[in-house]
Amino acid sequence: MKLYSIKHLNTLILILTGLIILSSPAHAVLEVEIKGGFQSANPIAIVPFSWSQGSSSAKSSIDIARIIRSDLARSGLFSPLKLNQLPERPALGGNINFERWKNTDAEQLVIGNITPVGQNLYEVKFQMLDIFSRKEMAAYRYTVKQQQLRRVAHQISDKIYEKLTHTHGAFDTLIAYVVVNNSGSGKKRTYTLAVADSDGFDEQVILKSQQPIMSPSWSPNGKRLAYVSFEKGRSIIYLQELKTGQRKVLAEFKGLNSAPAFSPDGKRLALTLSKDGNSEIYIMYIASGVLQRITRHYSIDTEPSWSPDGRNLIFTSDRAGKPQIYQIAVNQQGKAGNPRRLTFEGNYNSNASYSPDGKFITLITRVQGRYRVAIIELANGYLQVLTQSRLDESPSYAPNGKMILYATELRGRGILEAVAVDGSNSPQRLRVLSGDVREPAWSPFRSR
Amino acid sequence: MFEWIKENSIAFSIAVILHLLFIGALLFNWEFDKPRQIVLKQGDIIQTTAVDANSFNSKIAEIEQQKKAQQQRKATAERKAREAKEKKRQEEKRKKAAKKQAAQKRKEQAARKKELQRKAAQLEEKKKQEKKRKEQKLKEEQRKQAEKKAAEQKRIKEARQKAEQEKRQAEEKKRRIAEQKRQAEADKKRQAELKRQQQREQAERERRSKGIVNKYVGLIAQKIERNWRRPPDTAHNLQCKIDIVLRSNGQVISAKIAESSGNASFDHSVETAVLRASPLPVPADSVIFKQFKEMRLRFEPGSY
């Protein structure tokens, strides 16, 4: 490093003789290498939100901090402190003893407050602080009705998640699924199509039937569901408005009508029909009902899923003998390319769908006779199995691409689990419902 | 000389005129100084007496004539006496005057002689002066000639000296430049030497403190590494650099990302690690601590 030119000779000599002991800080800065560290979920302290006034019915039924803790923990990226690990419970705007917090594992501190502000109306405020820099990282306020308090909790989870991971949070989203109940003494089964918060709470029934309901699929705007119902004794694809319950038949062709999947622009529906002999993939233009046939093969082609750019479909086909995933280009002009096989590992791969960024697909792969959730990186074809379970089905990406929701089996009945796509976390069980839960589908982002 | 006259013709003319005037004046003076004398002739006095006798013989009264005659006689006697006396006096006076005149004449002659002598002397003097002047003039001319010659010689000498001086100055200048160059090179060399010396000393100091520095670098790296929780979903090939400033007790005053990993969560984890690890272990020796006051930390997950 050329620090001094000969022009400044005198100055240099002066410096050298006068400050001979000092070395120039410009080139003497010590560089220390720190290798390793430990990869772990972010320990964050979520202090129970305080209530400003008296008691209310909401107070006993909703624990916002708990919902947030559960959300963050489920993501695999956070390990919220347990209540007994909190050294204090500061109120919003109150004094915080940061030195005490430094002795915990926590890196951030979330404190909040709920104030009833009117008839069934609540104001929720929260603040997130960085324990080490003592800086405020986020602060928001919501005014909502009691029945929206859960949603506010998820929205706060999203804010925290976004602030710390710089990724869109997907807690304030919905999941659709089918529950099978064996009610009564006989073998009478009840099928329920339901929608719930991403944590499985706040379940709303969309459809109840004595006959099987299958394959719920979200419209891109999150306001409608397409599904297959056997309520009329055979498979029919319906489209239903969630808000109004209004529905219409989309496909009731001869034979099998199954596996509906909305195109990203919401104008088309990919589906499986057997009207022409065996199961083939078609695209239906929803407004006109016009069909475009995509596959022509004597083997079974089913479970279509759209690429995020709408230019490709992936589907399951046993044209090579065993079920594998294929990709086929589709375009608006009604032409389709030649299918390209994507999976080569294992002899059973099915139920594939794209990640929101289009770089991965998630699927069910059979490993040593067990059906597990896996992902494949399309760029290189590498397969990564994410679960250790025995019978997983219907994996679907969260709209932020960070988690995969799927159904699995626990002691003979279906439950919902979510797993982080990077495999950093063990699968997180969603709220355990009473029945046998199947065919989950994660909604798109909700408009806020 | 002639040239000089030519050049100073007016002055020379004035000088010549002045000289002539001076010489004239001297001659005139000599005329003026001649004493004025009144020469009285004897004849004049006798005539006067004759005039008086005539008036005496005029026609006057009788009575009185006697008396008058008596008186006249008496008067004449008296007058005669007087006249005699007067005559005698006059004679004496005349004699005296003659004598005086003679003396005067002598005196005048002497004076004349003297004047002549003086004039001669003056002439002589003048001649002498002239000669002297001529000599002087000659001398002057010679002097001037000599001076001229000397001046010429001096001029030549000076020109030579000047040339020599210029030559000397040129040489001096050349020498000085060379000296400066040499000096600069010497300075440069000395500087380089000083720098080498400095580096040697620095190296020596570093050798001495290196053990201590290494020890604390290790302790610091370890403490931060222990406190470095990386986000689970970040890639393993990320790297980031952070500049930190420490107090002498090891407390972290500031931690700023110098080179981002491109992943904000990863960067934040690094900042948190440093702050969480604060205070860092630092050497008590204040001189060695100076190396720790400002540090750059490079974070990378490492291979596993």
Coordinates of C-alpha atoms in Angstrom, one line a residue, chain A:
Chain A
M1 CA 0.0 0.0 0.0
K2 CA 1.4 3.3 -1.0
L3 CA 0.7 5.5 1.9
Y4 CA 3.2 8.2 1.5
S5 CA 4.7 9.9 -1.5
I6 CA 8.2 11.3 -1.5
K7 CA 6.5 14.8 -1.6
H8 CA 5.5 14.4 2.0
L9 CA 9.0 13.2 3.1
N10 CA 9.3 15.6 5.9
T11 CA 5.9 14.9 7.2
L12 CA 6.7 11.2 7.0
I13 CA 9.9 11.5 8.8
L14 CA 8.1 13.5 11.5
I15 CA 5.5 11.0 11.8
L16 CA 7.9 8.1 11.8
T17 CA 10.1 9.6 14.4
G18 CA 7.4 11.2 16.5
L19 CA 4.9 8.4 16.4
I20 CA 7.2 5.6 15.9
I21 CA 5.2 3.3 18.1
L22 CA 1.9 3.8 16.2
S23 CA 1.3 1.8 13.2
S24 CA -0.9 3.1 10.6
P25 CA -4.5 2.0 11.2
A26 CA -5.3 2.0 7.5
H27 CA -3.3 -1.2 6.8
A28 CA -2.9 -2.6 10.2
V29 CA -6.6 -3.5 10.8
L30 CA -6.7 -6.9 12.2
E31 CA -8.8 -9.3 10.2
V32 CA -10.3 -12.1 12.2
E33 CA -11.9 -15.0 10.5
I34 CA -14.9 -16.6 12.1
K35 CA -15.9 -19.9 10.7
G36 CA -18.7 -22.1 11.7
G37 CA -21.3 -20.8 14.0
F38 CA -24.4 -22.9 14.5
Q39 CA -27.4 -23.0 12.3
S40 CA -30.5 -22.9 14.5
A41 CA -33.9 -21.4 14.7
N42 CA -34.1 -17.8 15.8
P43 CA -34.8 -17.6 19.5
I44 CA -37.3 -14.9 19.9
A45 CA -39.2 -13.8 23.0
I46 CA -42.9 -13.2 22.5
V47 CA -44.2 -11.7 25.8
P48 CA -47.9 -12.4 26.4
F49 CA -49.8 -9.4 25.2
S50 CA -51.3 -7.3 28.0
W51 CA -54.9 -6.2 28.2
S52 CA -55.5 -2.6 28.8
Q53 CA -58.9 -2.7 30.4
G54 CA -60.6 -5.2 32.6
S55 CA -61.6 -8.6 31.4
S56 CA -63.5 -9.6 28.3
S57 CA -64.7 -12.8 26.8
A58 CA -62.0 -12.4 24.1
K59 CA -59.3 -12.3 26.8
S60 CA -59.9 -15.8 27.9
S61 CA -60.4 -17.2 24.4
I62 CA -57.6 -15.6 22.4
D63 CA -53.9 -15.7 23.3
I64 CA -52.3 -13.7 20.6
A65 CA -48.8 -14.2 21.8
R66 CA -49.3 -17.9 21.9
I67 CA -50.6 -18.0 18.3
I68 CA -47.6 -16.0 17.2
R69 CA -45.2 -18.4 19.1
S70 CA -46.9 -21.3 17.5
D71 CA -46.8 -19.8 14.0
L72 CA -43.1 -18.9 14.3
A73 CA -42.1 -22.2 15.7
R74 CA -44.0 -24.1 12.9
S75 CA -41.9 -22.3 10.3
G76 CA -38.8 -24.0 11.6
L77 CA -36.9 -20.7 11.5
F78 CA -37.8 -19.6 15.0
S79 CA -37.6 -21.1 18.4
P80 CA -39.7 -18.8 20.6
L81 CA -38.8 -18.8 24.2
K82 CA -41.1 -20.7 26.6
L83 CA -43.0 -18.6 29.0
N84 CA -40.9 -19.7 31.9
Q85 CA -37.8 -18.5 30.1
L86 CA -39.0 -14.9 30.0
P87 CA -37.1 -12.9 32.6
E88 CA -39.7 -10.3 32.7
R89 CA -42.9 -9.3 31.0
P90 CA -42.6 -5.7 30.1
A91 CA -45.6 -3.7 29.0
L92 CA -45.7 -2.0 25.7
G93 CA -44.0 1.4 26.2
G94 CA -42.7 0.3 29.6
N95 CA -39.1 -0.1 30.8
I96 CA -37.2 -3.0 29.5
N97 CA -34.2 -4.4 31.3
F98 CA -32.1 -5.4 28.3
E99 CA -29.3 -6.8 30.4
R100 CA -31.7 -9.4 31.7
W101 CA -32.8 -10.2 28.2
K102 CA -29.2 -10.6 27.1
N103 CA -28.9 -13.5 29.5
T104 CA -31.6 -15.4 27.7
D105 CA -31.2 -17.0 24.3
A106 CA -33.5 -14.4 22.8
E107 CA -32.3 -12.0 20.1
Q108 CA -35.6 -10.2 19.7
L109 CA -38.3 -9.2 22.0
V110 CA -42.0 -8.8 21.0
I111 CA -44.3 -7.0 23.3
G112 CA -47.9 -6.1 22.7
N113 CA -51.1 -4.8 24.1
I114 CA -54.8 -5.2 23.4
T115 CA -57.3 -2.5 24.2
P116 CA -61.1 -2.9 23.8
V117 CA -62.1 0.2 22.0
G118 CA -65.7 -0.3 21.3
Q119 CA -68.5 -2.8 20.9
N120 CA -66.7 -6.0 19.9
L121 CA -63.8 -3.9 18.7
Y122 CA -60.2 -4.2 19.8
E123 CA -57.0 -2.3 19.2
V124 CA -53.9 -4.5 19.0
K125 CA -50.5 -3.0 19.2
F126 CA -47.2 -4.6 19.1
Q127 CA -43.5 -3.7 19.0
M128 CA -40.5 -5.8 18.2
L129 CA -37.1 -4.8 19.6
D130 CA -33.6 -6.1 18.9
I131 CA -32.2 -7.0 22.3
F132 CA -28.6 -6.4 21.4
S133 CA -28.9 -3.2 19.4
R134 CA -31.9 -2.1 21.5
K135 CA -33.5 -0.8 18.3
E136 CA -37.1 -1.0 17.4
M137 CA -37.4 -3.3 14.4
A138 CA -41.2 -3.2 13.9
A139 CA -44.3 -1.6 15.4
Y140 CA -47.9 -2.0 14.2
R141 CA -51.4 -1.3 15.3
Y142 CA -54.6 -3.1 14.2
T143 CA -58.2 -2.4 15.1
V144 CA -60.4 -5.4 14.6
K145 CA -63.5 -7.3 15.8
Q146 CA -63.1 -10.2 18.2
Q147 CA -63.5 -12.8 15.5
Q148 CA -60.5 -11.3 13.7
L149 CA -58.1 -11.4 16.6
R150 CA -56.7 -14.7 15.4
R151 CA -56.1 -13.3 12.0
V152 CA -54.3 -10.3 13.6
A153 CA -52.1 -12.7 15.4
H154 CA -51.1 -14.4 12.1
Q155 CA -50.6 -11.0 10.6
I156 CA -48.2 -10.1 13.4
S157 CA -46.4 -13.4 12.9
D158 CA -46.0 -12.4 9.2
K159 CA -44.6 -9.0 10.2
I160 CA -42.1 -10.6 12.5
Y161 CA -41.2 -13.2 10.0
E162 CA -40.8 -10.7 7.2
K163 CA -38.7 -8.4 9.3
L164 CA -36.3 -11.2 10.3
T165 CA -36.2 -13.4 7.3
H166 CA -36.8 -10.8 4.6
T167 CA -39.3 -13.2 3.1
H168 CA -43.1 -12.8 2.7
G169 CA -44.8 -14.5 5.6
A170 CA -47.5 -17.1 4.9
F171 CA -49.1 -17.3 8.3
D172 CA -52.1 -15.2 7.3
T173 CA -53.2 -17.7 4.8
L174 CA -55.8 -20.5 4.6
I175 CA -55.7 -24.2 4.0
A176 CA -58.4 -26.3 2.5
Y177 CA -58.7 -30.0 3.3
V178 CA -61.1 -32.9 3.5
V179 CA -62.1 -34.5 6.7
V180 CA -63.6 -38.0 6.8
N181 CA -65.6 -38.8 9.8
N182 CA -66.9 -42.2 10.7
S183 CA -69.9 -41.0 12.6
G184 CA -72.7 -43.1 14.2
S185 CA -72.7 -46.7 14.9
G186 CA -72.7 -48.0 11.3
K187 CA -70.2 -47.5 8.7
K188 CA -71.7 -44.3 7.6
R189 CA -69.0 -41.9 6.6
T190 CA -69.2 -38.1 6.4
Y191 CA -67.0 -36.1 4.1
T192 CA -66.4 -32.5 4.9
L193 CA -64.6 -29.9 2.8
A194 CA -63.2 -27.3 5.1
V195 CA -61.1 -24.2 5.1
A196 CA -59.0 -23.1 8.1
D197 CA -56.3 -20.7 9.1
S198 CA -52.8 -21.9 8.2
D199 CA -52.4 -23.3 11.7
G200 CA -55.6 -25.4 11.4
F201 CA -57.7 -23.2 13.6
D202 CA -60.9 -21.4 12.8
E203 CA -62.2 -24.1 10.6
Q204 CA -65.1 -23.3 8.3
V205 CA -67.1 -25.9 6.6
I206 CA -67.4 -25.5 2.8
L207 CA -69.3 -28.6 2.0
K208 CA -70.5 -31.7 3.8
S209 CA -71.4 -34.9 1.9
Q210 CA -72.0 -38.5 2.4
Q211 CA -70.0 -39.2 -0.6
P212 CA -66.3 -38.6 -1.1
I213 CA -65.0 -35.1 -1.7
M214 CA -61.5 -34.8 -3.3
S215 CA -58.8 -32.6 -4.6
P216 CA -59.7 -29.1 -3.5
S217 CA -57.8 -26.5 -5.6
W218 CA -57.6 -22.8 -4.8
S219 CA -58.3 -20.1 -7.4
P220 CA -55.3 -17.7 -7.7
N221 CA -57.2 -14.9 -6.0
G222 CA -58.0 -17.2 -3.0
K223 CA -61.7 -16.6 -3.3
R224 CA -62.9 -19.8 -4.9
L225 CA -62.3 -23.5 -4.6
A226 CA -62.6 -26.1 -7.3
Y227 CA -63.0 -29.7 -6.1
V228 CA -64.3 -33.1 -7.0
S229 CA -67.4 -34.3 -5.4
F230 CA -69.1 -37.7 -5.7
E231 CA -72.3 -36.5 -4.2
K232 CA -74.2 -37.4 -7.3
G233 CA -72.7 -40.9 -7.4
R234 CA -69.9 -40.0 -9.8
S235 CA -67.1 -37.6 -10.0
I236 CA -68.0 -34.0 -10.8
I237 CA -65.8 -31.0 -10.6
Y238 CA -67.4 -28.0 -8.9
L239 CA -66.4 -24.4 -8.5
Q240 CA -67.5 -22.7 -5.3
E241 CA -67.3 -19.2 -4.0
L242 CA -66.1 -19.3 -0.5
K243 CA -67.8 -16.2 0.7
T244 CA -71.3 -17.0 -0.7
G245 CA -71.2 -20.7 -0.9
Q246 CA -72.4 -20.4 -4.5
R247 CA -71.2 -23.1 -6.7
K248 CA -71.3 -24.4 -10.3
V249 CA -70.3 -27.5 -12.1
L250 CA -67.2 -27.2 -14.2
A251 CA -66.8 -30.7 -15.5
E252 CA -69.2 -33.6 -15.5
F253 CA -68.0 -35.5 -18.5
K254 CA -68.4 -39.2 -19.0
G255 CA -66.1 -41.2 -16.9
L256 CA -63.6 -39.7 -14.5
N257 CA -63.6 -35.9 -13.8
S258 CA -60.7 -35.3 -11.4
A259 CA -57.7 -33.3 -10.3
P260 CA -58.6 -29.7 -11.1
A261 CA -55.8 -27.2 -11.0
F262 CA -56.2 -23.4 -11.7
S263 CA -53.8 -21.8 -14.1
P264 CA -51.9 -18.9 -12.5
D265 CA -54.0 -16.4 -14.4
G266 CA -57.1 -18.1 -13.1
K267 CA -58.7 -18.4 -16.5
R268 CA -58.0 -22.0 -17.2
L269 CA -58.3 -25.2 -15.3
A270 CA -56.1 -28.2 -15.8
L271 CA -57.9 -31.4 -15.1
T272 CA -58.0 -35.1 -15.7
L273 CA -60.7 -36.6 -17.8
S274 CA -61.3 -40.1 -19.0
K275 CA -64.0 -39.2 -21.4
D276 CA -61.8 -40.2 -24.4
G277 CA -60.9 -43.6 -23.0
N278 CA -58.3 -43.4 -20.3
S279 CA -57.1 -40.7 -18.0
E280 CA -55.7 -37.8 -20.0
I281 CA -54.7 -34.2 -19.1
Y282 CA -56.9 -31.4 -20.4
I283 CA -57.1 -27.7 -20.1
M284 CA -60.5 -26.1 -19.8
Y285 CA -61.1 -22.5 -20.5
I286 CA -63.3 -21.7 -17.5
A287 CA -65.4 -19.0 -19.1
S288 CA -66.3 -20.9 -22.2
G289 CA -65.9 -24.4 -21.1
V290 CA -63.7 -25.2 -24.1
L291 CA -61.4 -28.1 -23.6
Q292 CA -57.8 -28.5 -24.9
R293 CA -56.4 -32.0 -24.7
I294 CA -52.8 -32.1 -23.5
T295 CA -51.8 -35.7 -23.3
R296 CA -52.4 -38.7 -25.5
H297 CA -51.2 -41.9 -24.1
Y298 CA -52.7 -45.2 -23.3
S299 CA -51.3 -45.1 -19.8
I300 CA -52.7 -43.0 -16.9
D301 CA -51.9 -39.3 -17.0
T302 CA -53.2 -37.4 -14.0
E303 CA -52.6 -34.8 -11.2
P304 CA -51.7 -31.8 -13.4
S305 CA -50.1 -28.8 -11.8
W306 CA -49.2 -25.4 -13.4
S307 CA -45.8 -23.8 -13.5
P308 CA -46.0 -20.3 -12.0
D309 CA -45.4 -18.8 -15.4
G310 CA -48.3 -20.8 -16.9
R311 CA -46.2 -22.2 -19.6
N312 CA -45.8 -25.8 -18.3
L313 CA -47.7 -28.5 -16.7
I314 CA -46.3 -31.3 -14.6
F315 CA -48.3 -34.4 -14.2
T316 CA -48.1 -38.0 -13.0
S317 CA -47.9 -40.7 -15.6
D318 CA -47.2 -44.4 -15.5
R319 CA -46.3 -44.5 -19.2
A320 CA -42.9 -45.8 -18.2
G321 CA -44.4 -48.6 -16.2
K322 CA -44.3 -46.9 -12.8
P323 CA -45.7 -43.5 -11.8
Q324 CA -43.3 -40.7 -12.6
I325 CA -43.5 -37.0 -13.0
Y326 CA -43.5 -35.5 -16.5
Q327 CA -43.4 -31.9 -17.7
I328 CA -45.2 -30.7 -20.8
A329 CA -45.2 -27.2 -22.4
V330 CA -48.6 -25.7 -23.0
N331 CA -49.6 -22.5 -24.7
Q332 CA -52.6 -20.4 -25.3
Q333 CA -53.0 -21.5 -28.9
G334 CA -54.0 -25.0 -27.7
K335 CA -50.8 -26.7 -28.6
A336 CA -48.8 -28.8 -26.3
G337 CA -45.2 -30.0 -26.6
N338 CA -43.8 -33.4 -25.9
P339 CA -43.8 -34.7 -22.3
R340 CA -40.4 -34.7 -20.6
R341 CA -39.7 -37.0 -17.7
L342 CA -38.6 -35.2 -14.6
T343 CA -38.2 -38.0 -12.0
F344 CA -35.8 -40.8 -12.4
E345 CA -35.1 -41.8 -8.8
G346 CA -37.2 -44.4 -7.3
N347 CA -40.1 -46.3 -8.8
Y348 CA -42.9 -44.2 -7.4
N349 CA -43.2 -40.4 -7.8
S350 CA -46.5 -38.7 -7.8
N351 CA -48.6 -35.8 -6.7
A352 CA -46.2 -33.1 -7.9
S353 CA -46.7 -29.4 -7.8
Y354 CA -44.5 -26.4 -8.4
S355 CA -42.9 -24.2 -5.9
P356 CA -44.0 -20.5 -6.2
D357 CA -40.7 -19.5 -7.7
G358 CA -40.9 -22.4 -10.2
K359 CA -37.5 -23.7 -9.3
F360 CA -38.6 -26.7 -7.4
I361 CA -41.4 -29.2 -7.4
T362 CA -42.7 -31.1 -4.4
L363 CA -44.0 -34.6 -4.8
I364 CA -44.6 -37.9 -3.0
T365 CA -41.8 -40.3 -3.5
R366 CA -41.6 -43.9 -2.3
V367 CA -38.6 -44.7 -0.2
Q368 CA -38.2 -48.2 1.1
G369 CA -41.9 -48.8 0.7
R370 CA -42.8 -45.5 2.4
Y371 CA -44.4 -42.6 0.8
R372 CA -42.8 -39.4 1.7
V373 CA -42.8 -35.7 0.9
A374 CA -39.8 -34.7 -1.2
I375 CA -38.6 -31.8 -3.4
I376 CA -36.7 -31.8 -6.6
E377 CA -34.6 -28.9 -7.7
L378 CA -35.4 -28.6 -11.4
A379 CA -32.1 -27.1 -12.4
N380 CA -30.2 -30.3 -11.4
G381 CA -32.9 -32.9 -10.7
Y382 CA -31.6 -33.5 -7.2
L383 CA -34.2 -35.0 -4.9
Q384 CA -34.5 -34.3 -1.2
V385 CA -36.8 -36.1 1.1
L386 CA -38.3 -33.9 3.8
T387 CA -40.2 -36.3 6.0
Q388 CA -39.7 -39.6 7.8
S389 CA -43.3 -40.6 7.7
R390 CA -45.0 -43.7 6.3
L391 CA -47.8 -42.5 4.2
D392 CA -47.7 -38.9 3.1
E393 CA -50.0 -37.4 0.5
S394 CA -51.0 -34.2 -1.3
P395 CA -48.0 -32.0 -0.7
S396 CA -48.5 -28.3 -1.5
Y397 CA -46.3 -25.3 -1.2
A398 CA -47.0 -22.4 1.1
P399 CA -47.4 -19.3 -1.1
N400 CA -44.0 -18.0 0.1
G401 CA -42.4 -21.3 -0.9
K402 CA -40.9 -21.8 2.5
M403 CA -43.1 -24.7 3.8
I404 CA -44.9 -27.6 2.4
L405 CA -48.3 -28.7 3.8
Y406 CA -49.2 -32.4 3.4
A407 CA -51.4 -35.1 4.9
T408 CA -49.9 -38.0 6.7
E409 CA -51.0 -40.8 8.8
L410 CA -50.9 -41.0 12.6
R411 CA -52.2 -44.2 14.2
G412 CA -54.4 -45.0 11.3
R413 CA -55.9 -41.6 10.6
G414 CA -54.9 -38.7 8.5
I415 CA -53.5 -35.6 10.0
L416 CA -52.0 -32.4 8.6
E417 CA -48.3 -31.5 8.9
A418 CA -46.1 -28.8 7.5
V419 CA -42.4 -29.0 6.9
A420 CA -39.8 -26.4 6.2
V421 CA -38.6 -26.8 2.6
D422 CA -34.9 -26.6 3.7
G423 CA -35.4 -29.5 6.0
S424 CA -34.2 -27.5 8.9
N425 CA -37.1 -28.4 11.0
S426 CA -38.9 -31.5 11.9
P427 CA -42.4 -31.7 10.5
Q428 CA -44.9 -29.6 12.5
R429 CA -48.3 -31.0 13.1
L430 CA -51.2 -28.8 12.6
R431 CA -54.1 -28.7 15.0
V432 CA -55.3 -32.3 15.4
L433 CA -58.8 -32.5 14.2
S434 CA -61.2 -35.2 15.2
G435 CA -61.5 -36.9 11.9
D436 CA -59.3 -38.4 9.2
V437 CA -57.8 -35.4 7.4
R438 CA -56.8 -35.6 3.8
E439 CA -55.9 -33.7 0.6
P440 CA -54.8 -30.4 2.0
A441 CA -54.2 -27.4 -0.3
W442 CA -52.5 -24.2 0.8
S443 CA -54.1 -21.0 -0.3
P444 CA -52.5 -18.2 -2.2
F445 CA -51.6 -15.0 -0.2
R446 CA -54.7 -13.3 1.1
S447 CA -55.3 -9.7 0.3
R448 CA -54.7 -7.7 3.5

